[in-house]
């Protein structure tokens, strides 16, 4: 894999780059948020290792920029802020995983492999379609008629799972397991916040097919995709 490592501490940055090199990964190093954004525009990366605290601001601003663009590159956030509150906040802002400092390089490599693996579309490159609503796995776009929108990885995975189960109830537990690989229910509204952003994106292209079943889950109605 080729990775973008965003870390301003030279000792930690060298530890990450050299350590991941032993696993066969190459890396571009950025020391600030602005350098990271420039690097993302310059070439493709398989994943991003992102320090939360950067000289020019909070690393979450880099995630916001990424998600406002293509949104498809997975992000593992590093931080000395290790409380449950900070981990949840990082995940809700768009990180795919969160690892507290100090960390073991073997665990970092394993977590990177996991989030990249989770990001591979399960459709094997085939578009997913329900009526006029279509998902394009190559670009992470949702299309409805001539309108389209780019989804981030979580929104894409949520919609893909609902479309594969059109007109069937998809429970919160199913979404937590399939989209986040959680076997437990976190004390957070992580599904609801991501679902809200997904529904906004769909409404903006003229489609509103997701029905909330309070206390149970969600149903994507095929008739609303006609």
Coordinates of C-alpha atoms in Angstrom, one line a residue, residues 5-201:
X5 CA 1.4 9.8 7.0
X6 CA 0.4 13.2 8.6
X7 CA 2.6 13.7 11.7
X8 CA 4.6 16.7 12.9
X9 CA 6.7 15.0 15.5
X10 CA 9.8 13.9 13.5
X11 CA 10.6 10.9 15.9
X12 CA 7.1 9.5 15.7
X13 CA 6.9 10.2 11.9
X14 CA 10.1 8.3 11.3
X15 CA 8.9 5.4 13.5
X16 CA 5.7 5.1 11.5
X17 CA 7.3 5.4 8.0
X18 CA 10.2 3.0 8.7
X19 CA 8.0 0.6 10.7
X20 CA 5.4 0.4 8.0
X21 CA 8.2 0.0 5.4
X22 CA 9.0 -3.3 7.1
X23 CA 5.5 -4.5 6.1
X24 CA 6.2 -3.5 2.5
X25 CA 4.3 -0.2 2.6
X26 CA 5.5 3.1 1.2
X27 CA 4.6 6.5 2.5
X28 CA 4.4 10.2 1.8
X29 CA 5.0 12.3 4.8
X30 CA 3.2 15.5 5.6
X31 CA 3.9 17.6 8.7
X32 CA 0.9 20.0 8.6
X33 CA -2.7 19.9 7.6
X34 CA -2.1 22.1 4.6
X35 CA 0.8 19.8 3.4
X36 CA -1.6 16.8 3.8
X37 CA -4.3 18.4 1.7
X38 CA -1.7 19.2 -1.0
X39 CA -0.4 15.6 -0.9
X40 CA -3.9 14.2 -1.3
X41 CA -4.4 16.4 -4.4
X42 CA -1.1 15.2 -5.9
X43 CA -1.5 11.4 -6.0
X44 CA -3.7 8.5 -4.9
X45 CA -3.2 7.0 -1.5
X46 CA -4.6 3.7 -0.1
X47 CA -5.1 5.1 3.4
X48 CA -4.1 8.0 5.6
X49 CA -2.5 7.9 9.1
X50 CA -3.5 11.2 10.6
X51 CA -2.3 12.8 13.8
X52 CA -5.1 14.7 15.5
X53 CA -3.1 17.6 16.8
X54 CA -1.2 19.5 14.0
X55 CA 0.8 22.8 14.0
X56 CA -1.8 24.5 11.8
X57 CA -4.9 23.1 13.5
X58 CA -6.9 20.0 14.4
X59 CA -6.5 17.0 12.1
X60 CA -10.2 16.8 11.8
X61 CA -10.1 19.7 9.4
X62 CA -8.2 17.4 7.0
X63 CA -10.9 14.8 7.3
X64 CA -13.6 17.4 6.6
X65 CA -11.7 18.4 3.5
X66 CA -11.3 14.8 2.3
X67 CA -15.0 14.0 2.9
X68 CA -16.0 17.1 1.0
X69 CA -14.0 15.9 -2.0
X70 CA -14.0 12.3 -3.1
X71 CA -14.3 10.9 0.5
X72 CA -13.2 7.4 -0.4
X73 CA -9.7 7.2 1.2
X74 CA -9.8 5.5 4.7
X75 CA -8.4 7.4 7.6
X76 CA -6.8 6.1 10.8
X77 CA -6.5 8.9 13.4
X78 CA -3.7 8.9 15.9
X79 CA -4.0 10.9 19.1
X80 CA -2.7 11.3 22.7
X81 CA -6.4 12.0 23.5
X82 CA -7.5 8.5 24.3
X83 CA -10.8 8.9 26.2
X84 CA -13.9 7.2 24.9
X85 CA -15.4 10.7 24.2
X86 CA -12.4 11.7 22.0
X87 CA -12.5 8.3 20.2
X88 CA -16.2 8.6 19.4
X89 CA -15.7 12.2 18.3
X90 CA -13.0 11.2 15.9
X91 CA -15.1 8.4 14.4
X92 CA -18.1 10.6 14.1
X93 CA -16.1 13.2 12.2
X94 CA -15.2 10.7 9.6
X95 CA -12.2 8.7 10.8
X96 CA -12.4 4.9 10.1
X97 CA -10.4 4.0 13.1
X98 CA -8.8 5.7 16.1
X99 CA -5.5 4.6 17.8
X100 CA -4.2 6.2 20.9
X101 CA -0.6 7.1 21.4
X102 CA 1.7 5.4 22.4
X103 CA 1.0 2.6 20.0
X104 CA 2.6 -0.6 18.7
X105 CA 3.6 -0.5 15.0
X106 CA 2.3 -4.0 14.5
X107 CA -1.1 -3.0 15.7
X108 CA -1.0 0.1 13.5
X109 CA -0.2 -2.0 10.4
X110 CA -3.0 -4.5 11.3
X111 CA -5.6 -1.7 11.7
X112 CA -4.6 -0.2 8.4
X113 CA -5.0 -3.5 6.6
X114 CA -8.4 -3.9 8.2
X115 CA -9.8 -0.4 7.3
X116 CA -8.5 -0.8 3.7
X117 CA -10.1 -4.2 3.5
X118 CA -13.4 -2.9 4.8
X119 CA -13.4 -0.2 2.1
X120 CA -13.3 -2.6 -0.8
X121 CA -16.8 -2.6 -2.3
X122 CA -18.6 -5.9 -1.9
X123 CA -20.2 -5.5 -5.3
X124 CA -17.1 -6.7 -7.1
X125 CA -17.2 -3.6 -9.3
X126 CA -20.8 -4.1 -10.4
X127 CA -23.2 -1.2 -10.0
X128 CA -26.0 -1.7 -7.4
X129 CA -29.4 -0.6 -8.7
X130 CA -32.8 -0.2 -7.2
X131 CA -35.2 1.4 -9.7
X132 CA -33.5 4.6 -10.9
X133 CA -31.2 4.7 -7.9
X134 CA -27.7 3.4 -8.7
X135 CA -24.4 3.1 -6.8
X136 CA -21.2 3.3 -8.7
X137 CA -18.4 1.6 -6.7
X138 CA -15.6 2.9 -8.9
X139 CA -16.4 6.6 -7.9
X140 CA -18.4 6.1 -4.7
X141 CA -21.2 8.1 -6.4
X142 CA -24.9 7.6 -6.0
X143 CA -26.9 8.4 -9.1
X144 CA -30.6 9.1 -9.5
X145 CA -31.6 9.9 -13.1
X146 CA -29.2 12.5 -14.3
X147 CA -28.3 13.8 -10.8
X148 CA -25.5 12.4 -8.7
X149 CA -23.6 12.9 -5.4
X150 CA -20.3 11.7 -4.0
X151 CA -20.7 9.7 -0.8
X152 CA -18.1 9.1 1.9
X153 CA -17.2 5.6 2.8
X154 CA -19.7 5.2 5.6
X155 CA -22.5 6.7 3.6
X156 CA -21.7 4.5 0.6
X157 CA -21.6 1.3 2.8
X158 CA -24.9 2.3 4.5
X159 CA -26.7 2.8 1.3
X160 CA -25.2 -0.3 -0.4
X161 CA -26.5 -2.4 2.5
X162 CA -29.9 -0.9 2.4
X163 CA -30.1 -1.3 -1.4
X164 CA -29.1 -4.9 -1.2
X165 CA -32.0 -5.4 1.2
X166 CA -34.6 -3.2 -0.5
X167 CA -38.0 -3.5 1.1
X168 CA -36.6 -5.4 4.0
X169 CA -35.9 -4.2 7.5
X170 CA -32.2 -3.6 8.2
X171 CA -31.7 -3.3 12.0
X172 CA -29.2 -1.1 13.8
X173 CA -27.3 -4.3 14.8
X174 CA -26.9 -5.4 11.2
X175 CA -25.6 -1.9 10.2
X176 CA -23.1 -1.8 13.1
X177 CA -21.8 -5.2 12.2
X178 CA -21.7 -4.8 8.4
X179 CA -20.6 -1.1 8.2
X180 CA -18.5 -0.6 11.3
X181 CA -17.6 -4.2 12.2
X182 CA -19.0 -3.6 15.7
X183 CA -20.4 -6.6 17.6
X184 CA -21.8 -4.3 20.2
X185 CA -23.9 -1.1 20.3
X186 CA -21.8 1.9 21.2
X187 CA -23.2 4.6 23.5
X188 CA -23.4 7.1 20.6
X189 CA -25.6 8.0 17.7
X190 CA -23.0 7.0 15.1
X191 CA -25.6 5.4 12.9
X192 CA -28.1 8.2 13.2
X193 CA -25.6 10.9 12.4
X194 CA -24.3 9.1 9.3
X195 CA -27.8 8.2 8.2
X196 CA -28.9 11.8 8.5
X197 CA -26.0 13.0 6.2
X198 CA -26.8 10.2 3.7
X199 CA -30.5 11.1 3.6
X200 CA -29.6 14.8 3.0
X201 CA -27.3 13.7 0.1

